[in-house]
PDB file of C-alpha atoms in Angstrom:
ATOM      1  CA  MET A   1     197.385 277.635  80.510  1.00 42.00           C
ATOM      2  CA  GLN A   2     198.495 274.057  80.501  1.00 48.00           C
ATOM      3  CA  ILE A   3     196.584 271.117  81.826  1.00 50.00           C
ATOM      4  CA  ASP A   4     198.761 268.461  83.285  1.00 49.00           C
ATOM      5  CA  ILE A   5     196.753 265.269  82.372  1.00 65.00           C
ATOM      6  CA  GLN A   6     197.694 261.816  81.849  1.00 81.00           C
ATOM      7  CA  SER A   7     195.287 260.530  79.546  1.00 88.00           C
ATOM      8  CA  ARG A   8     192.560 262.226  77.217  1.00 92.00           C
ATOM      9  CA  ASP A   9     189.356 261.006  75.514  1.00 95.00           C
ATOM     10  CA  VAL A  10     190.193 261.018  71.474  1.00 96.00           C
ATOM     11  CA  PHE A  11     187.067 260.568  68.971  1.00 96.00           C
ATOM     12  CA  TYR A  12     187.847 259.737  65.368  1.00 94.00           C
ATOM     13  CA  VAL A  13     184.637 260.711  63.427  1.00 95.00           C
ATOM     14  CA  SER A  14     183.962 260.535  59.525  1.00 91.00           C
ATOM     15  CA  ASP A  15     181.078 260.176  57.104  1.00 89.00           C
ATOM     16  CA  GLY A  16     183.060 257.440  55.689  1.00 82.00           C
ATOM     17  CA  THR A  17     185.323 254.702  57.197  1.00 76.00           C
ATOM     18  CA  ALA A  18     187.118 256.956  59.552  1.00 83.00           C
ATOM     19  CA  ILE A  19     190.427 255.481  58.573  1.00 78.00           C
ATOM     20  CA  THR A  20     191.969 258.811  57.327  1.00 80.00           C
ATOM     21  CA  CYS A  21     191.030 260.548  60.556  1.00 87.00           C
ATOM     22  CA  GLU A  22     192.888 257.603  62.235  1.00 86.00           C
ATOM     23  CA  THR A  23     195.862 257.854  60.278  1.00 81.00           C
ATOM     24  CA  LEU A  24     196.272 261.365  60.902  1.00 84.00           C
ATOM     25  CA  GLY A  25     195.181 261.412  64.455  1.00 87.00           C
ATOM     26  CA  HIS A  26     197.839 258.720  65.224  1.00 83.00           C
ATOM     27  CA  VAL A  27     200.637 260.724  63.632  1.00 80.00           C
ATOM     28  CA  VAL A  28     199.550 264.259  65.537  1.00 86.00           C
ATOM     29  CA  LEU A  29     199.156 262.442  69.023  1.00 86.00           C
ATOM     30  CA  GLY A  30     202.489 260.699  68.549  1.00 82.00           C
ATOM     31  CA  GLN A  31     203.993 264.008  69.303  1.00 83.00           C
ATOM     32  CA  PHE A  32     202.458 264.347  72.806  1.00 86.00           C
ATOM     33  CA  SER A  33     203.019 262.026  75.853  1.00 83.00           C
ATOM     34  CA  PHE A  34     199.582 261.643  76.849  1.00 86.00           C
ATOM     35  CA  LYS A  35     197.573 258.236  76.824  1.00 89.00           C
ATOM     36  CA  ALA A  36     194.676 258.378  74.157  1.00 91.00           C
ATOM     37  CA  ASN A  37     191.746 256.716  75.225  1.00 93.00           C
ATOM     38  CA  GLU A  38     190.408 256.522  71.485  1.00 93.00           C
ATOM     39  CA  LYS A  39     187.255 255.698  70.149  1.00 93.00           C
ATOM     40  CA  THR A  40     186.064 255.715  66.428  1.00 92.00           C
ATOM     41  CA  PHE A  41     182.558 256.911  64.688  1.00 92.00           C
ATOM     42  CA  PRO A  42     182.814 255.841  61.082  1.00 89.00           C
ATOM     43  CA  PHE A  43     179.520 256.354  58.673  1.00 88.00           C
ATOM     44  CA  VAL A  44     178.323 259.372  60.623  1.00 92.00           C
ATOM     45  CA  GLU A  45     175.702 260.490  57.833  1.00 90.00           C
ATOM     46  CA  SER A  46     172.743 261.401  59.889  1.00 92.00           C
ATOM     47  CA  GLU A  47     171.529 263.527  62.936  1.00 93.00           C
ATOM     48  CA  ASP A  48     170.767 260.063  64.835  1.00 93.00           C
ATOM     49  CA  LYS A  49     173.982 258.881  64.272  1.00 92.00           C
ATOM     50  CA  LEU A  50     175.386 262.265  65.525  1.00 96.00           C
ATOM     51  CA  ALA A  51     173.578 262.142  68.238  1.00 96.00           C
ATOM     52  CA  ASP A  52     175.023 259.144  69.723  1.00 94.00           C
ATOM     53  CA  LEU A  53     178.592 260.647  69.428  1.00 96.00           C
ATOM     54  CA  LEU A  54     177.434 263.873  71.028  1.00 97.00           C
ATOM     55  CA  LYS A  55     176.171 261.933  73.828  1.00 97.00           C
ATOM     56  CA  GLU A  56     179.577 260.077  74.393  1.00 96.00           C
ATOM     57  CA  ILE A  57     181.356 263.371  74.054  1.00 97.00           C
ATOM     58  CA  GLY A  58     179.006 265.064  76.703  1.00 97.00           C
ATOM     59  CA  ILE A  59     179.707 262.145  78.777  1.00 97.00           C
ATOM     60  CA  SER A  60     183.704 262.366  78.355  1.00 96.00           C
ATOM     61  CA  TYR A  61     183.453 266.168  79.400  1.00 96.00           C
ATOM     62  CA  ARG A  62     181.457 265.623  82.565  1.00 96.00           C
ATOM     63  CA  LEU A  63     183.395 262.672  83.863  1.00 94.00           C
ATOM     64  CA  ASN A  64     187.048 264.168  83.128  1.00 92.00           C
ATOM     65  CA  GLY A  65     186.666 267.758  83.294  1.00 92.00           C
ATOM     66  CA  VAL A  66     188.845 268.650  80.152  1.00 93.00           C
ATOM     67  CA  LYS A  67     187.189 268.638  76.544  1.00 95.00           C
ATOM     68  CA  PRO A  68     188.012 265.414  74.502  1.00 95.00           C
ATOM     69  CA  LEU A  69     189.795 265.657  71.203  1.00 96.00           C
ATOM     70  CA  VAL A  70     187.872 265.117  67.923  1.00 96.00           C
ATOM     71  CA  PHE A  71     189.322 264.362  64.516  1.00 94.00           C
ATOM     72  CA  PHE A  72     186.671 264.715  62.033  1.00 94.00           C
ATOM     73  CA  SER A  73     185.765 264.545  58.272  1.00 91.00           C
ATOM     74  CA  ILE A  74     181.954 265.357  57.951  1.00 92.00           C
ATOM     75  CA  VAL A  75     180.957 267.283  54.471  1.00 87.00           C
ATOM     76  CA  ILE A  76     177.296 267.768  55.670  1.00 90.00           C
ATOM     77  CA  PRO A  77     177.375 271.291  56.843  1.00 90.00           C
ATOM     78  CA  GLU A  78     174.448 271.236  59.570  1.00 93.00           C
ATOM     79  CA  LEU A  79     176.185 267.494  61.141  1.00 94.00           C
ATOM     80  CA  ARG A  80     179.308 269.364  61.003  1.00 93.00           C
ATOM     81  CA  GLN A  81     178.164 272.607  62.786  1.00 95.00           C
ATOM     82  CA  LEU A  82     176.495 270.423  65.114  1.00 96.00           C
ATOM     83  CA  LEU A  83     179.659 268.951  65.845  1.00 97.00           C
ATOM     84  CA  LEU A  84     181.681 271.976  66.418  1.00 96.00           C
ATOM     85  CA  ASN A  85     179.328 272.994  68.794  1.00 97.00           C
ATOM     86  CA  ALA A  86     180.318 270.321  71.316  1.00 97.00           C
ATOM     87  CA  PRO A  87     182.100 270.571  74.333  1.00 97.00           C
ATOM     88  CA  ALA A  88     185.302 269.095  72.419  1.00 96.00           C
ATOM     89  CA  HIS A  89     188.397 270.568  70.334  1.00 95.00           C
ATOM     90  CA  CYS A  90     187.736 269.706  66.972  1.00 95.00           C
ATOM     91  CA  TYR A  91     190.000 269.117  64.057  1.00 94.00           C
ATOM     92  CA  ASP A  92     188.921 269.138  60.611  1.00 92.00           C
ATOM     93  CA  VAL A  93     191.451 266.694  58.996  1.00 88.00           C
ATOM     94  CA  LEU A  94     190.854 267.968  55.515  1.00 82.00           C
ATOM     95  CA  GLU A  95     189.682 271.663  55.604  1.00 81.00           C
ATOM     96  CA  SER A  96     193.001 273.393  55.867  1.00 75.00           C
ATOM     97  CA  ILE A  97     194.495 271.202  52.937  1.00 78.00           C
ATOM     98  CA  VAL A  98     191.365 271.348  50.561  1.00 76.00           C
ATOM     99  CA  GLN A  99     191.177 275.191  51.115  1.00 78.00           C
ATOM    100  CA  LYS A 100     194.988 275.784  50.378  1.00 79.00           C
ATOM    101  CA  VAL A 101     194.503 273.228  47.304  1.00 82.00           C
ATOM    102  CA  GLY A 102     191.549 275.427  46.192  1.00 81.00           C
ATOM    103  CA  ASP A 103     193.363 278.456  46.939  1.00 84.00           C
ATOM    104  CA  ASP A 104     196.257 277.786  44.829  1.00 85.00           C
ATOM    105  CA  ILE A 105     194.632 276.418  41.723  1.00 82.00           C
ATOM    106  CA  HIS A 106     191.665 278.887  41.790  1.00 85.00           C
ATOM    107  CA  MET A 107     189.099 276.634  42.047  1.00 86.00           C
ATOM    108  CA  GLU A 108     186.029 276.079  44.649  1.00 82.00           C
ATOM    109  CA  PRO A 109     186.051 272.634  46.142  1.00 76.00           C
ATOM    110  CA  GLU A 110     182.929 270.483  45.795  1.00 74.00           C
ATOM    111  CA  PRO A 111     182.540 268.589  49.397  1.00 66.00           C
ATOM    112  CA  LYS A 112     181.098 264.935  48.471  1.00 63.00           C
ATOM    113  CA  LEU A 113     179.529 262.648  50.975  1.00 60.00           C
ATOM    114  CA  GLN A 114     182.484 260.146  51.357  1.00 52.00           C
ATOM    115  CA  ARG A 115     184.506 261.150  48.499  1.00 47.00           C
ATOM    116  CA  SER A 116     187.486 259.407  49.850  1.00 45.00           C
ATOM    117  CA  ARG A 117     186.032 256.128  48.920  1.00 43.00           C
ATOM    118  CA  SER A 118     186.548 256.374  45.304  1.00 42.00           C
ATOM    119  CA  VAL A 119     189.414 259.267  44.333  1.00 43.00           C
ATOM    120  CA  GLY A 120     188.990 259.807  40.515  1.00 46.00           C
ATOM    121  CA  LYS A 121     186.720 258.562  38.180  1.00 43.00           C
ATOM    122  CA  ASP A 122     187.009 254.545  38.729  1.00 51.00           C
ATOM    123  CA  SER A 123     184.787 253.465  40.428  1.00 50.00           C
ATOM    124  CA  ASP A 124     186.014 250.237  40.474  1.00 61.00           C
ATOM    125  CA  THR A 125     188.677 250.899  42.981  1.00 70.00           C
ATOM    126  CA  TYR A 126     186.507 250.300  46.178  1.00 70.00           C
ATOM    127  CA  PHE A 127     185.507 246.813  44.833  1.00 74.00           C
ATOM    128  CA  ASP A 128     189.392 246.117  44.173  1.00 81.00           C
ATOM    129  CA  ARG A 129     190.013 247.060  47.701  1.00 81.00           C
ATOM    130  CA  ILE A 130     187.234 244.611  48.897  1.00 83.00           C
ATOM    131  CA  ALA A 131     188.851 241.838  46.978  1.00 88.00           C
ATOM    132  CA  ALA A 132     192.175 242.605  47.893  1.00 90.00           C
ATOM    133  CA  ILE A 133     191.164 242.196  51.516  1.00 90.00           C
ATOM    134  CA  GLU A 134     189.207 238.715  50.798  1.00 92.00           C
ATOM    135  CA  TYR A 135     192.210 237.488  48.726  1.00 94.00           C
ATOM    136  CA  THR A 136     194.251 238.133  52.193  1.00 94.00           C
ATOM    137  CA  LEU A 137     192.052 236.535  54.517  1.00 93.00           C
ATOM    138  CA  ALA A 138     191.748 233.822  52.297  1.00 94.00           C
ATOM    139  CA  HIS A 139     195.219 233.450  52.479  1.00 95.00           C
ATOM    140  CA  ASP A 140     196.036 234.405  56.054  1.00 94.00           C
ATOM    141  CA  ASP A 141     198.747 232.533  57.972  1.00 93.00           C
ATOM    142  CA  GLY A 142     199.236 229.858  55.307  1.00 92.00           C
ATOM    143  CA  ILE A 143     195.659 228.467  55.213  1.00 93.00           C
ATOM    144  CA  THR A 144     196.356 228.094  51.518  1.00 94.00           C
ATOM    145  CA  LEU A 145     199.076 228.310  48.988  1.00 95.00           C
ATOM    146  CA  LYS A 146     196.980 228.438  46.129  1.00 94.00           C
ATOM    147  CA  GLY A 147     196.622 231.485  43.618  1.00 95.00           C
ATOM    148  CA  LEU A 148     200.015 232.780  44.415  1.00 97.00           C
ATOM    149  CA  GLU A 149     200.177 233.765  40.924  1.00 96.00           C
ATOM    150  CA  GLN A 150     197.879 236.817  41.902  1.00 96.00           C
ATOM    151  CA  ALA A 151     199.659 237.688  45.247  1.00 97.00           C
ATOM    152  CA  ASP A 152     201.355 241.086  45.226  1.00 96.00           C
ATOM    153  CA  ILE A 153     203.590 239.897  48.077  1.00 97.00           C
ATOM    154  CA  ILE A 154     204.207 237.201  50.305  1.00 98.00           C
ATOM    155  CA  LEU A 155     205.256 237.887  54.025  1.00 98.00           C
ATOM    156  CA  LEU A 156     207.057 234.854  55.614  1.00 97.00           C
ATOM    157  CA  GLY A 157     208.258 235.034  59.444  1.00 97.00           C
ATOM    158  CA  VAL A 158     207.845 232.868  62.372  1.00 96.00           C
ATOM    159  CA  SER A 159     204.341 233.067  64.638  1.00 94.00           C
ATOM    160  CA  ARG A 160     203.838 236.320  66.033  1.00 93.00           C
ATOM    161  CA  SER A 161     206.137 238.505  64.188  1.00 95.00           C
ATOM    162  CA  GLY A 162     203.261 240.741  62.824  1.00 94.00           C
ATOM    163  CA  LYS A 163     202.539 239.002  59.557  1.00 95.00           C
ATOM    164  CA  THR A 164     198.609 239.171  59.831  1.00 94.00           C
ATOM    165  CA  PRO A 165     197.814 242.833  61.054  1.00 93.00           C
ATOM    166  CA  THR A 166     200.455 243.935  58.363  1.00 94.00           C
ATOM    167  CA  SER A 167     198.921 241.985  55.649  1.00 94.00           C
ATOM    168  CA  LEU A 168     195.439 243.246  56.583  1.00 91.00           C
ATOM    169  CA  TYR A 169     196.738 246.763  56.722  1.00 91.00           C
ATOM    170  CA  MET A 170     198.160 246.655  53.499  1.00 93.00           C
ATOM    171  CA  ALA A 171     195.030 245.208  51.730  1.00 91.00           C
ATOM    172  CA  MET A 172     192.821 247.703  53.346  1.00 86.00           C
ATOM    173  CA  GLN A 173     195.111 250.924  52.966  1.00 85.00           C
ATOM    174  CA  PHE A 174     196.767 250.071  49.640  1.00 87.00           C
ATOM    175  CA  GLY A 175     194.660 247.714  47.863  1.00 89.00           C
ATOM    176  CA  LEU A 176     197.184 244.789  47.591  1.00 94.00           C
ATOM    177  CA  ARG A 177     196.660 241.166  47.862  1.00 95.00           C
ATOM    178  CA  VAL A 178     198.755 239.483  50.246  1.00 97.00           C
ATOM    179  CA  VAL A 179     199.705 236.120  51.423  1.00 97.00           C
ATOM    180  CA  ASN A 180     201.504 235.651  54.644  1.00 96.00           C
ATOM    181  CA  TYR A 181     203.040 232.266  55.724  1.00 97.00           C
ATOM    182  CA  PRO A 182     204.523 231.297  59.315  1.00 95.00           C
ATOM    183  CA  PHE A 183     207.064 229.072  59.622  1.00 92.00           C
ATOM    184  CA  ILE A 184     206.315 225.934  61.344  1.00 86.00           C
ATOM    185  CA  GLU A 185     208.624 223.539  63.018  1.00 83.00           C
ATOM    186  CA  GLU A 186     209.002 221.288  60.064  1.00 85.00           C
ATOM    187  CA  ASP A 187     209.831 224.187  58.124  1.00 86.00           C
ATOM    188  CA  ILE A 188     212.378 225.165  60.317  1.00 85.00           C
ATOM    189  CA  LYS A 189     213.926 221.877  60.502  1.00 85.00           C
ATOM    190  CA  ARG A 190     214.397 221.709  56.761  1.00 86.00           C
ATOM    191  CA  LEU A 191     215.624 225.284  56.686  1.00 82.00           C
ATOM    192  CA  ARG A 192     214.746 225.985  52.984  1.00 87.00           C
ATOM    193  CA  LEU A 193     211.776 227.587  50.898  1.00 91.00           C
ATOM    194  CA  LEU A 194     208.449 225.715  49.868  1.00 93.00           C
ATOM    195  CA  PRO A 195     208.789 224.460  46.268  1.00 93.00           C
ATOM    196  CA  GLU A 196     205.375 226.916  46.100  1.00 95.00           C
ATOM    197  CA  PHE A 197     207.599 229.824  47.056  1.00 96.00           C
ATOM    198  CA  GLU A 198     210.593 229.219  44.405  1.00 94.00           C
ATOM    199  CA  ILE A 199     208.730 230.367  41.353  1.00 94.00           C
ATOM    200  CA  HIS A 200     207.466 233.412  43.042  1.00 96.00           C
ATOM    201  CA  ARG A 201     210.856 234.564  44.798  1.00 95.00           C
ATOM    202  CA  HIS A 202     210.491 238.163  43.530  1.00 95.00           C
ATOM    203  CA  LYS A 203     207.177 238.499  45.684  1.00 97.00           C
ATOM    204  CA  LEU A 204     208.815 237.261  49.058  1.00 97.00           C
ATOM    205  CA  PHE A 205     209.484 239.648  51.882  1.00 98.00           C
ATOM    206  CA  GLY A 206     210.273 238.260  55.434  1.00 97.00           C
ATOM    207  CA  LEU A 207     209.493 239.921  58.852  1.00 98.00           C
ATOM    208  CA  THR A 208     211.748 239.476  61.812  1.00 97.00           C
ATOM    209  CA  ILE A 209     211.331 240.597  65.751  1.00 97.00           C
ATOM    210  CA  ASP A 210     213.629 240.953  68.830  1.00 97.00           C
ATOM    211  CA  PRO A 211     213.679 237.610  70.777  1.00 97.00           C
ATOM    212  CA  GLU A 212     212.663 239.249  73.904  1.00 96.00           C
ATOM    213  CA  ARG A 213     209.645 240.985  72.410  1.00 95.00           C
ATOM    214  CA  LEU A 214     208.708 237.636  70.583  1.00 96.00           C
ATOM    215  CA  THR A 215     208.611 236.029  74.137  1.00 96.00           C
ATOM    216  CA  GLU A 216     206.523 238.696  75.681  1.00 95.00           C
ATOM    217  CA  ILE A 217     203.877 238.344  72.903  1.00 94.00           C
ATOM    218  CA  ARG A 218     203.932 234.772  72.795  1.00 94.00           C
ATOM    219  CA  GLU A 219     203.644 234.270  76.414  1.00 94.00           C
ATOM    220  CA  ASN A 220     200.412 236.667  76.518  1.00 90.00           C
ATOM    221  CA  ARG A 221     198.784 234.129  74.750  1.00 87.00           C
ATOM    222  CA  LEU A 222     200.427 230.577  75.700  1.00 91.00           C
ATOM    223  CA  ALA A 223     202.026 231.383  79.327  1.00 92.00           C
ATOM    224  CA  GLY A 224     204.594 229.226  80.234  1.00 93.00           C
ATOM    225  CA  SER A 225     204.493 227.070  77.027  1.00 94.00           C
ATOM    226  CA  GLU A 226     207.790 225.900  75.286  1.00 94.00           C
ATOM    227  CA  TYR A 227     206.015 227.836  72.406  1.00 94.00           C
ATOM    228  CA  ALA A 228     206.753 230.987  74.446  1.00 94.00           C
ATOM    229  CA  SER A 229     209.904 230.152  75.763  1.00 96.00           C
ATOM    230  CA  THR A 230     212.912 232.432  75.604  1.00 95.00           C
ATOM    231  CA  GLU A 231     215.005 229.446  74.147  1.00 96.00           C
ATOM    232  CA  GLN A 232     212.268 228.610  71.299  1.00 95.00           C
ATOM    233  CA  CYS A 233     212.254 232.008  70.223  1.00 96.00           C
ATOM    234  CA  LEU A 234     216.034 232.583  70.164  1.00 96.00           C
ATOM    235  CA  SER A 235     216.222 229.318  68.170  1.00 95.00           C
ATOM    236  CA  GLU A 236     213.215 229.947  65.432  1.00 96.00           C
ATOM    237  CA  LEU A 237     214.644 233.508  64.574  1.00 96.00           C
ATOM    238  CA  ALA A 238     218.063 232.739  64.654  1.00 96.00           C
ATOM    239  CA  SER A 239     217.240 229.737  61.627  1.00 95.00           C
ATOM    240  CA  VAL A 240     214.618 232.079  59.763  1.00 96.00           C
ATOM    241  CA  GLU A 241     216.818 235.060  59.661  1.00 97.00           C
ATOM    242  CA  ALA A 242     219.764 232.447  58.347  1.00 95.00           C
ATOM    243  CA  LEU A 243     217.290 231.182  55.563  1.00 95.00           C
ATOM    244  CA  PHE A 244     216.451 234.974  54.655  1.00 96.00           C
ATOM    245  CA  ARG A 245     220.320 235.944  54.622  1.00 96.00           C
ATOM    246  CA  ARG A 246     220.663 232.727  52.313  1.00 95.00           C
ATOM    247  CA  GLU A 247     218.000 233.256  49.895  1.00 95.00           C
ATOM    248  CA  ALA A 248     218.423 236.791  49.753  1.00 96.00           C
ATOM    249  CA  ILE A 249     215.103 237.726  50.773  1.00 97.00           C
ATOM    250  CA  PRO A 250     214.644 241.077  52.073  1.00 97.00           C
ATOM    251  CA  TYR A 251     213.498 241.437  55.903  1.00 97.00           C
ATOM    252  CA  ILE A 252     212.914 243.917  58.112  1.00 97.00           C
ATOM    253  CA  ASN A 253     212.708 243.698  62.073  1.00 97.00           C
ATOM    254  CA  THR A 254     209.157 244.846  63.619  1.00 96.00           C
ATOM    255  CA  SER A 255     209.790 245.097  67.013  1.00 95.00           C
ATOM    256  CA  SER A 256     209.607 249.105  67.425  1.00 90.00           C
ATOM    257  CA  LEU A 257     207.550 249.695  64.269  1.00 91.00           C
ATOM    258  CA  SER A 258     203.832 250.361  63.956  1.00 89.00           C
ATOM    259  CA  VAL A 259     201.889 248.590  61.375  1.00 90.00           C
ATOM    260  CA  GLU A 260     201.697 251.550  59.253  1.00 88.00           C
ATOM    261  CA  GLU A 261     206.099 251.935  59.422  1.00 90.00           C
ATOM    262  CA  ILE A 262     205.973 247.891  58.731  1.00 93.00           C
ATOM    263  CA  SER A 263     203.760 248.657  55.542  1.00 92.00           C
ATOM    264  CA  THR A 264     205.317 251.564  54.384  1.00 89.00           C
ATOM    265  CA  ARG A 265     209.165 250.020  54.877  1.00 92.00           C
ATOM    266  CA  ILE A 266     207.927 246.905  52.912  1.00 94.00           C
ATOM    267  CA  LEU A 267     206.657 249.277  49.764  1.00 91.00           C
ATOM    268  CA  GLU A 268     209.522 251.419  49.928  1.00 89.00           C
ATOM    269  CA  LYS A 269     212.258 248.033  50.046  1.00 91.00           C
ATOM    270  CA  SER A 270     210.155 245.822  47.466  1.00 91.00           C
ATOM    271  CA  GLY A 271     209.213 248.333  45.227  1.00 86.00           C
ATOM    272  CA  LEU A 272     205.453 248.127  45.199  1.00 84.00           C
ATOM    273  CA  ARG A 273     202.999 250.879  44.462  1.00 76.00           C
ATOM    274  CA  ARG A 274     199.834 251.850  46.276  1.00 69.00           C
ATOM    275  CA  ARG A 275     196.951 250.933  44.234  1.00 63.00           C
ATOM    276  CA  LEU A 276     194.716 253.072  46.196  1.00 50.00           C
ATOM    277  CA  LEU A 277     194.243 256.006  48.409  1.00 46.00           C
TER     278      LEU A 277
END
């Protein structure tokens, strides 16, 4: 029997970061029209941590009268079984794929705690990811333009066009070092690239957005300000897009795209390779 429900509690659970569970869960839930009330439980490696999760699941079931959805990745058998016994619909995000691969290559999988952190034998990849995140944070929102030679990509765009979340996503998910720079009033009046960017043209990538969406976002931050006015947004976007076209800087419109989609399109258009899984 199909239950007509407008919203549902969803839990992402892992003995690692839970990023894989969240990513797959978002893709799956995007196929359905209900609102997902999401909570993430990373690093569930002990019964104490699992107990906190089971308590939340129990509360959700009692309050809503329907089982919540749980996307999980846990390899410790005892913890896994306790979770499967909870009043929830549980989906192991790796089980079917791992088993299928094992069947196809005629090998038994050897589950390992938080294996997704270090695929292969190169343990340095985890620290490469951390270094990429630190670099990206240090170069967020034009804080500094030093060390551009280390950047994998430089994102340009008006304020609130999606540069910061995209930069951090690319650093965390792909291990890329990302600089993001917001065009300020002086840049727009000058309508030309900063000298620091000239020698790094091959790394430049632009983000733009629909004027209506930009106005909405800015209104939520500074309601009634000139910064959020429709006229200001229209003027900034027109100037910056003209710069992108004149300087042959590739760019995309972020208005209807998730940060995952933005990042993937940037990788596709720029030819960058994902460093990390």
